[in-house]
Tab-separated table of C-alpha atoms in Angstrom:
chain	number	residue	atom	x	y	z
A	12	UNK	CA	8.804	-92.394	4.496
A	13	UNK	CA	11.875	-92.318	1.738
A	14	UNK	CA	11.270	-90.683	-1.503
A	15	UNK	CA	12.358	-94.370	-2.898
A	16	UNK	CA	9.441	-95.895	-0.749
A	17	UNK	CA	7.021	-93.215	-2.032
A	18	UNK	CA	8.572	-93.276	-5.662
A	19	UNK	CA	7.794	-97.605	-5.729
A	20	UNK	CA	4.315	-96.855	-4.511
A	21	UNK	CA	3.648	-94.327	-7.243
A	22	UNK	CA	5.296	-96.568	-10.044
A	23	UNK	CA	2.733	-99.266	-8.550
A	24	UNK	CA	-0.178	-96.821	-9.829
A	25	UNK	CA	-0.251	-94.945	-6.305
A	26	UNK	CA	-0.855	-91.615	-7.539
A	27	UNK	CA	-1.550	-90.100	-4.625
A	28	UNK	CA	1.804	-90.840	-2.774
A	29	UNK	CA	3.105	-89.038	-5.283
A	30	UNK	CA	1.403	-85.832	-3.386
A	31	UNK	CA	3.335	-86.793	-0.605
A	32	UNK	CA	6.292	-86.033	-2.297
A	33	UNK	CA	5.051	-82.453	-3.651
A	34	UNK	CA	4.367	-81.640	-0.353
A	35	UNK	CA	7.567	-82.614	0.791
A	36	UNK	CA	9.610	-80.201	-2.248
A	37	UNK	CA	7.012	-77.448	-2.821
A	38	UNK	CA	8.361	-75.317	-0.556
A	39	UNK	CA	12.096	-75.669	-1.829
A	40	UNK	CA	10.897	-76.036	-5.167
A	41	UNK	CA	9.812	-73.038	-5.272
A	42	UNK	CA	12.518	-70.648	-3.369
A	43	UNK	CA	14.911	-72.247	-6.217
A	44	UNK	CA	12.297	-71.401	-8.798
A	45	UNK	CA	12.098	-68.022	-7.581
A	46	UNK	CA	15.236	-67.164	-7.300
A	47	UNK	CA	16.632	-68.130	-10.431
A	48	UNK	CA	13.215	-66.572	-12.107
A	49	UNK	CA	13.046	-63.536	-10.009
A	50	UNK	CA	9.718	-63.432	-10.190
A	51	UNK	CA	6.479	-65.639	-8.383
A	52	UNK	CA	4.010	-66.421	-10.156
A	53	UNK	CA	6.411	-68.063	-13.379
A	54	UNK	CA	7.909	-69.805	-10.770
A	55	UNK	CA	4.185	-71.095	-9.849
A	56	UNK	CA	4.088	-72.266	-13.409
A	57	UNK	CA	7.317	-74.058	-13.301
A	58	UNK	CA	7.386	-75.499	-10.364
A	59	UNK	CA	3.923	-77.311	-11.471
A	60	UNK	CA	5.226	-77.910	-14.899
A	61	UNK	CA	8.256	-79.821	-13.322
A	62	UNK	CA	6.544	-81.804	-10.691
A	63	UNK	CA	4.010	-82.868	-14.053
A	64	UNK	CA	7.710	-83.708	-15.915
A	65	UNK	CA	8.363	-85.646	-12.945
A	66	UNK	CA	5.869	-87.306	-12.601
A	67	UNK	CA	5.614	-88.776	-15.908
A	68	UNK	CA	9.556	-89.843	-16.000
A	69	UNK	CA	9.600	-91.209	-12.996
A	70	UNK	CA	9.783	-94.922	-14.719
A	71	UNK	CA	12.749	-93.430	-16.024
A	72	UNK	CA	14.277	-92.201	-12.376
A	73	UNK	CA	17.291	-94.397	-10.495
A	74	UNK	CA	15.940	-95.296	-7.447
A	75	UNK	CA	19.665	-94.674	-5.470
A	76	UNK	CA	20.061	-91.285	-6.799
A	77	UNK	CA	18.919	-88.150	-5.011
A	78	UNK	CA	15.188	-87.569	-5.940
A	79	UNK	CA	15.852	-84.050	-4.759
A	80	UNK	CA	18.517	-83.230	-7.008
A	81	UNK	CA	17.025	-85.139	-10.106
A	82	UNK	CA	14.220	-83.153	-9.536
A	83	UNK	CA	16.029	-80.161	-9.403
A	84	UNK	CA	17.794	-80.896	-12.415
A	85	UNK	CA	14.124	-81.279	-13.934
A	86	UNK	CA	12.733	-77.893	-12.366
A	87	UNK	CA	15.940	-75.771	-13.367
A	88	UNK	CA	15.690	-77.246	-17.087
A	89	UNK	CA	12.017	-76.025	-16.865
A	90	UNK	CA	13.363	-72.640	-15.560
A	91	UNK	CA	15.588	-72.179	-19.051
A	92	UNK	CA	12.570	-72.570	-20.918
A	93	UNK	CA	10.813	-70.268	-19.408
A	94	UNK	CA	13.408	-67.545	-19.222
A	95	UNK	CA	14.207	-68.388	-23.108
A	96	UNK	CA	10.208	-68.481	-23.686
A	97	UNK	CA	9.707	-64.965	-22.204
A	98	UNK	CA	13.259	-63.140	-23.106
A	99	UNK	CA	12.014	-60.167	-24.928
A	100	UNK	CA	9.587	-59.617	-22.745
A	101	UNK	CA	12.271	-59.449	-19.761
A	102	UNK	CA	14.433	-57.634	-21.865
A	103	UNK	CA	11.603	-54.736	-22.491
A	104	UNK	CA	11.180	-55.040	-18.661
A	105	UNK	CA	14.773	-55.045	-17.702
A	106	UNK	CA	14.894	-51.420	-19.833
A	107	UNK	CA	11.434	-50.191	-18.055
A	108	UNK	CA	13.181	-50.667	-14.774
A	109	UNK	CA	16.652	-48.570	-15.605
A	110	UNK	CA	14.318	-45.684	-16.778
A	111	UNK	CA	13.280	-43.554	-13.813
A	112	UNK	CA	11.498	-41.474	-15.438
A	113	UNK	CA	9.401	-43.746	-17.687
A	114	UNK	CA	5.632	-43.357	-16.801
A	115	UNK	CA	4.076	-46.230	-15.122
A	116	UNK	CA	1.209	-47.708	-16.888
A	117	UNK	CA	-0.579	-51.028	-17.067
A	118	UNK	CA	1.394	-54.252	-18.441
A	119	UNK	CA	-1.295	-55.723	-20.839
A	120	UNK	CA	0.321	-58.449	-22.487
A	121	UNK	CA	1.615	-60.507	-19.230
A	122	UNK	CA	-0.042	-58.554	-15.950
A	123	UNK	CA	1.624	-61.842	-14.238
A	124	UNK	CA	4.888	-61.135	-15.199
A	125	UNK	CA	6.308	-58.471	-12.580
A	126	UNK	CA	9.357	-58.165	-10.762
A	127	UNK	CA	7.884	-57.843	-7.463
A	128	UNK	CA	11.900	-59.050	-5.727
A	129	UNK	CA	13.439	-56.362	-6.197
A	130	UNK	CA	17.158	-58.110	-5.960
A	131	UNK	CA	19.252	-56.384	-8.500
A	132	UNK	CA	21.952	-58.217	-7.400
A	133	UNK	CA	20.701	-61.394	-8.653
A	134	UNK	CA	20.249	-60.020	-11.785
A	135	UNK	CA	23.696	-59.283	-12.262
A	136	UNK	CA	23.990	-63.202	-12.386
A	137	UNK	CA	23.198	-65.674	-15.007
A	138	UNK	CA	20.772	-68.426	-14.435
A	139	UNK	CA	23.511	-70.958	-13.784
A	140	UNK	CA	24.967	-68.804	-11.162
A	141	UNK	CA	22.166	-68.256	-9.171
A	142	UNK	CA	21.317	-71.731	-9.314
A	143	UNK	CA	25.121	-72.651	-7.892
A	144	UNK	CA	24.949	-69.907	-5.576
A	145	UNK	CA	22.000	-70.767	-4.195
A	146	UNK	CA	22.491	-74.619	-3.697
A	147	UNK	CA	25.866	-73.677	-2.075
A	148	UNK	CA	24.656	-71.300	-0.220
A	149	UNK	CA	21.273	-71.899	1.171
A	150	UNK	CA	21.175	-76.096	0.724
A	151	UNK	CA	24.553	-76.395	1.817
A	152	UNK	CA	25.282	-78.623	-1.713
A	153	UNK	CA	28.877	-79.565	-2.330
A	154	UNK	CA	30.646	-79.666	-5.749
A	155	UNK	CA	29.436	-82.707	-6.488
A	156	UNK	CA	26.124	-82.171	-5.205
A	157	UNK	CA	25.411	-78.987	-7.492
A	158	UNK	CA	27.730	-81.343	-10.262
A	159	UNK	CA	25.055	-83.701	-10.326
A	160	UNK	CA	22.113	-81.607	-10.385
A	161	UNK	CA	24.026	-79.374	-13.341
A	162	UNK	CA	24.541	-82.396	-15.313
A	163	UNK	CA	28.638	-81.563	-15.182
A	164	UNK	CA	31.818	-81.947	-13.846
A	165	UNK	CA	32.643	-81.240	-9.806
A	166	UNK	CA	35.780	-79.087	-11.376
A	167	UNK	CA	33.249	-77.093	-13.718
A	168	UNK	CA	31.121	-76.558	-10.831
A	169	UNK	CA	34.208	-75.346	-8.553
A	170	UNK	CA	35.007	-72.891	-10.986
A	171	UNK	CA	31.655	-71.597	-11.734
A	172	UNK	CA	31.509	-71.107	-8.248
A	173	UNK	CA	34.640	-68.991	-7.814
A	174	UNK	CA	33.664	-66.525	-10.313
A	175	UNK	CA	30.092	-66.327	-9.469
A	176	UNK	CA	31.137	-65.734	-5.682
A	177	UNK	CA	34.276	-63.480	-7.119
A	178	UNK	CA	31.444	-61.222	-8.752
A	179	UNK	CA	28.921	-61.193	-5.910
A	180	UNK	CA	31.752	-60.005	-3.626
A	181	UNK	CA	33.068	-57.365	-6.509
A	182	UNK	CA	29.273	-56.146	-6.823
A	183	UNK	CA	28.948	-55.733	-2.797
A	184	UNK	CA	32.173	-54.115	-2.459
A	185	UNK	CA	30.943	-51.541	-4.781
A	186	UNK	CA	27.955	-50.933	-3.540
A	187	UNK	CA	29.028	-50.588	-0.004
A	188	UNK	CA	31.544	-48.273	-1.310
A	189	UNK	CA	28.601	-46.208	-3.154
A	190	UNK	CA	26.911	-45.930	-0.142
A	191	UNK	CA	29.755	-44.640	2.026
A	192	UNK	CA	30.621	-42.127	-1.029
A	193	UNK	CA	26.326	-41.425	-0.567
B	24	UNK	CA	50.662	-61.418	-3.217
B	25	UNK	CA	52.827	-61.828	-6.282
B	26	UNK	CA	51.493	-65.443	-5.898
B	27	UNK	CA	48.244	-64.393	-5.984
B	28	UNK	CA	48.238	-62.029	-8.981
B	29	UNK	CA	50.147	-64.539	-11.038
B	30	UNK	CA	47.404	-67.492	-10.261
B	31	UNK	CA	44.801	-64.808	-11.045
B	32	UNK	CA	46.639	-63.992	-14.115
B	33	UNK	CA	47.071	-67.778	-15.057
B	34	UNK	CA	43.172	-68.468	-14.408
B	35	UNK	CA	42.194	-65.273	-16.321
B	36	UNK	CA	44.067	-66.809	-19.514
B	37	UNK	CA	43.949	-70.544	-19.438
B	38	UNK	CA	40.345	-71.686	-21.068
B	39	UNK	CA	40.303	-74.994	-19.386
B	40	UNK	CA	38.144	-75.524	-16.748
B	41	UNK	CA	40.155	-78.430	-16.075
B	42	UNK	CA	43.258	-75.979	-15.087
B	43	UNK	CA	41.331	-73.496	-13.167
B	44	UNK	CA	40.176	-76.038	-10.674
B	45	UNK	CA	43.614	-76.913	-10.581
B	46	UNK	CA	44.791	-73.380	-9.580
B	47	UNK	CA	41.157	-73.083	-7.199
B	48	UNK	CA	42.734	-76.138	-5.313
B	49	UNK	CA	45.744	-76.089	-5.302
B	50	UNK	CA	46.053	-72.158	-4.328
B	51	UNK	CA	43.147	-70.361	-4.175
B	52	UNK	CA	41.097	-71.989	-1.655
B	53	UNK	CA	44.339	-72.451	0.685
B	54	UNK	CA	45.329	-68.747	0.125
B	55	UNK	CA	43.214	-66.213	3.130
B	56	UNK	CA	44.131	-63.257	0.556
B	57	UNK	CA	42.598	-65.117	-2.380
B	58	UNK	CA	39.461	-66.120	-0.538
B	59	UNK	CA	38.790	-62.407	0.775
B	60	UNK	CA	38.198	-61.870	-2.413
B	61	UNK	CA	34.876	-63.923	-2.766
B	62	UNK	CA	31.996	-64.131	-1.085
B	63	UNK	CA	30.872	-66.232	2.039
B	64	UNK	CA	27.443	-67.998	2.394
B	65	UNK	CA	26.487	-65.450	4.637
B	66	UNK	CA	27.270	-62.437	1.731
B	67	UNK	CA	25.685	-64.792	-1.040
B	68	UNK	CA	22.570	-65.308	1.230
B	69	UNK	CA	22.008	-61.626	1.492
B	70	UNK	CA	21.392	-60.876	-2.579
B	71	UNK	CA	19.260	-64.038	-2.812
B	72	UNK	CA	15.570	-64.075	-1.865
B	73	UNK	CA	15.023	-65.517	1.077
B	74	UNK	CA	12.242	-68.257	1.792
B	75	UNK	CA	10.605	-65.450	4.340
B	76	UNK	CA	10.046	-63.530	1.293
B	77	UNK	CA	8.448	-65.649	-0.326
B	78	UNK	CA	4.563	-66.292	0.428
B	79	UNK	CA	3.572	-70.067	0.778
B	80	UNK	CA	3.661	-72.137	-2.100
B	81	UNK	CA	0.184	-72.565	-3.452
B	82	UNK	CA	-1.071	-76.387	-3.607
B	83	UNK	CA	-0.123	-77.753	-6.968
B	84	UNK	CA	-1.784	-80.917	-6.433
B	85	UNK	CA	-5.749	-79.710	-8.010
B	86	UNK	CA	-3.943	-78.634	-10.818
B	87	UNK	CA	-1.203	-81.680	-11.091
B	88	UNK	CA	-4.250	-84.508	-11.371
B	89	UNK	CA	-6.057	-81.873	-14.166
B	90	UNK	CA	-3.334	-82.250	-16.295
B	91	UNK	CA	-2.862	-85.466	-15.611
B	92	UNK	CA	-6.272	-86.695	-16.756
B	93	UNK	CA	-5.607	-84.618	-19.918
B	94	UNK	CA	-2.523	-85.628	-20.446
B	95	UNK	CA	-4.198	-89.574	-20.410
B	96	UNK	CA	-7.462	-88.584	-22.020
B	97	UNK	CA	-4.549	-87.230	-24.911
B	98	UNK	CA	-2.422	-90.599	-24.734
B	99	UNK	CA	-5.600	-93.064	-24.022
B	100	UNK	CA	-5.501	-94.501	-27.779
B	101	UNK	CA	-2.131	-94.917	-28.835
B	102	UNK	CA	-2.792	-97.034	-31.652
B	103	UNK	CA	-5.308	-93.937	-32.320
B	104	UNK	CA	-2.685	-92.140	-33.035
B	105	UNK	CA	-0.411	-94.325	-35.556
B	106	UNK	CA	-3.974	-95.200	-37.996
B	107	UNK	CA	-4.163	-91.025	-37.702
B	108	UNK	CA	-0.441	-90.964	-38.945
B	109	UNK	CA	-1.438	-93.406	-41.522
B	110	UNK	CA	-4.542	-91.750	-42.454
B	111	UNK	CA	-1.902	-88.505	-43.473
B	112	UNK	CA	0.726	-90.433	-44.687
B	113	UNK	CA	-1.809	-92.378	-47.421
B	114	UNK	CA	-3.081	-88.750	-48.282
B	115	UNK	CA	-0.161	-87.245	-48.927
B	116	UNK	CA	0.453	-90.100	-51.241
B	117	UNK	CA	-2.417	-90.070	-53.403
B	118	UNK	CA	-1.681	-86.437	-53.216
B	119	UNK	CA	1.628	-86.730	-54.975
B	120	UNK	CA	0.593	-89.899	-57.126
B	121	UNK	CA	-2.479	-87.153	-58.384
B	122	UNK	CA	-0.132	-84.200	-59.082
B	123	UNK	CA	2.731	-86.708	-60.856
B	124	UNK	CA	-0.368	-88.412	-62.862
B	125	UNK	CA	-1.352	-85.137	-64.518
B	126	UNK	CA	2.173	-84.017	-65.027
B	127	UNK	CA	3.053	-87.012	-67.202
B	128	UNK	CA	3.346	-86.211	-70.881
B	129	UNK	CA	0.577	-88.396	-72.668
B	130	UNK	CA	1.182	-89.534	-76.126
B	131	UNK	CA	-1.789	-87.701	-78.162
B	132	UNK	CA	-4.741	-90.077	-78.960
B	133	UNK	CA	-4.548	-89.874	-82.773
B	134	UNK	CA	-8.009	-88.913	-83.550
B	135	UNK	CA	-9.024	-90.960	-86.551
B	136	UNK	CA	-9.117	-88.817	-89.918
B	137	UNK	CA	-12.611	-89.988	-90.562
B	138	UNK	CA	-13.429	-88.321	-87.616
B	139	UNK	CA	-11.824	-84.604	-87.699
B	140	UNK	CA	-11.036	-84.675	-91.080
B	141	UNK	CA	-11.973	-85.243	-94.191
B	142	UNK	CA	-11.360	-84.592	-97.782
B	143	UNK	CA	-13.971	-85.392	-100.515
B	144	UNK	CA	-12.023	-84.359	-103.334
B	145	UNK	CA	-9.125	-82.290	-104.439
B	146	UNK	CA	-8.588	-80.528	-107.801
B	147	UNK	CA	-6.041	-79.020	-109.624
B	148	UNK	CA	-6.789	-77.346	-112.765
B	149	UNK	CA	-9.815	-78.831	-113.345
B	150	UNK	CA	-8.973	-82.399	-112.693
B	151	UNK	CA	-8.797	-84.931	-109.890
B	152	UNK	CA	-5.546	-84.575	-108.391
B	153	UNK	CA	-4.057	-87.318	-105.695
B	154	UNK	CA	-4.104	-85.959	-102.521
B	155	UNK	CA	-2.043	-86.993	-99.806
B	156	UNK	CA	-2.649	-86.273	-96.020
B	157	UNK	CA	0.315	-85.769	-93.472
B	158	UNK	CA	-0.769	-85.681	-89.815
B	159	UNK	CA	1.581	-83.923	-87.440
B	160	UNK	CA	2.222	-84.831	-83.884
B	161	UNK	CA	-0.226	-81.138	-83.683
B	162	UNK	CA	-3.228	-82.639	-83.473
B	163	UNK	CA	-5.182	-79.614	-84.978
B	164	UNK	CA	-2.193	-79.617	-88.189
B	165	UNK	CA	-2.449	-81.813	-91.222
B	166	UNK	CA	-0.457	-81.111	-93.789
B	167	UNK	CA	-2.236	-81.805	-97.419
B	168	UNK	CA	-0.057	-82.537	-100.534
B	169	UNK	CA	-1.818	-82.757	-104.284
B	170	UNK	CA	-0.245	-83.338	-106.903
B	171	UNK	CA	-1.633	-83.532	-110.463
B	172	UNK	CA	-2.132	-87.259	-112.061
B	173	UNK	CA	0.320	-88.457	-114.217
B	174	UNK	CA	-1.514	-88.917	-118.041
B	175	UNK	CA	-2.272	-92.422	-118.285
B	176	UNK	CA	-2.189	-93.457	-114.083
């Protein structure tokens, strides 16, 4: 069934078509959410946060447009939050994790919050890149696509692209060039 | 190559987005030199987290409908919600009304002499003298002037 069909039925008070519909994005909902968070179980937490967001502007939602990428739109928004929400905590982690000799011991305050993907690549990359990068490069999004989901122009998308991709390769290059060096 | 740099050059300095996607189209993505220098899907897939990695989703649906029913339990009386408003917006008015009512300068009640004061007689030398009584705005001040009688009054 179309998310359009399943979006009607839930605007008719059909709540429970609208389960159909987190089945259908869970999955992708939450390797975007992950990957732009880094870490699982805040992207638990935002991917449920964004499907309640949904949910309740739905009424608001045009029926020809992509419900994937207004959704998307909805769960990277949520993302920001969260990332703003928990900054200082990230940044004490980001410092833990550059300090090899710093004594492990037991995260009180957020147990939840670990880093257990251990891309450090992806850190190198703001928010917005990582969201680009990743509809480009694992959805297969255009410009216009990733424009529409960013709320922007195709042309700010293109270039955001370039210099993300432009600083992926310069941060490979180096790093293959570490190894060979050992 | 001296192509290349000087596009490179010209996107490095011009702050329009508009003008880099002009120099990304019109050169860039045309240009095999240019695009060696960014990465393919297949490099960009390799630094981001792969759905393998990640365990299956948990079912968000339990927890969607719990905070659904509070969310409606939350917004079941809207009209609840504007007498509440009004309920705080009347307080705060009698609240200011109060503080404004006791800050208002009263004219003193002029207490009636008979009351605080009184004077049964004044004499000077001896002898009935007129006595005259000037109340200030001080309500605890009167100001008493005698004088002698004139012989004959």
């Amino acid at each position: 069934m179309r998310d359009s069909e399943l979006i009607k039925k839930c605007l008719a008070g059909d709540v429970a078509e609208y389960r159909k519909l987190m089945e259908k994005y869970r999955g992708k909902a939450m390797a975007l959410a992950v990957n732009i968070l880094r870490n699982r179980e805040d992207a638990e937490d935002v991917c449920q946060d964004a499907f309640i967001k949904a949910y309740h502007h739905l009424p608001q939602f045009d029926l020809t447009a992509s419900f994937k990428s207004w959704f998307y739109t909805v769960l990277y928004n949520r993302c920001l939050d969260q990332i703003r929400k928990k900054k200082r905590y990230y940044k004490f982690m980001e410092k833990y994790k550059k300090e090899p000799e710093t004594q492990t011991f037991a995260v009180g305050a957020n147990p939840g919050s670990s880093f257990p993907y251990d891309h450090r690549l992806l850190k190198e990359l703001s928010p917005k890149e990582r969201l680009t990068l990743y509809l480009w490069a694992q959805e297969g999004y255009t410009s216009a696509e990733i424009a529409s989901v960013l709320r922007c122009s195709p042309s700010t998308v293109r270039v955001h692209l370039y210099k993300s991709r432009k600083k992926v390769k310069a941060v490979l290059e180096g790093e293959h060039v570490a190894m060979q060096n050992g | 190559m001296w192509r290349c740099k000087m596009v490179d050059t010209f996107f490095t300095i011009l702050p329009l987005k508009k003008w880099q996607d002009f120099l990304i189209r019109r050169h860039i993505s045309n240009c095999p030199a240019c695009m060696g220098k960014l990465a393919d899907k297949y490099e960009v897939r390799t630094i981001l987290i792969a759905g393998s990695e990640i365990p299956t989703a948990k079912d968000f649906w339990p927890g969607f409908i719990s905070r659904l029913n509070q969310g409606l339990k939350q917004n079941e009386l809207p009209t609840q919600r504007v007498w509440n408003w009004g309920y705080v917006a009347v307080g705060v008015f009698v609240t200011v009304a109060a503080i404004f009512w006791n800050l208002r300068t009263t004219p003193p009640v002029s207490p009636e002499l008979s009351e605080n004061f009184q004077i049964k007689s004044i004499e000077i030398d001896g002898r009935p003298a007129q006595a005259f009584l000037f109340k200030t705005e001080d309500p605890n001040m009167y100001f008493v002037w005698a004088e002698k009688n004139n012989e004959g009054e």
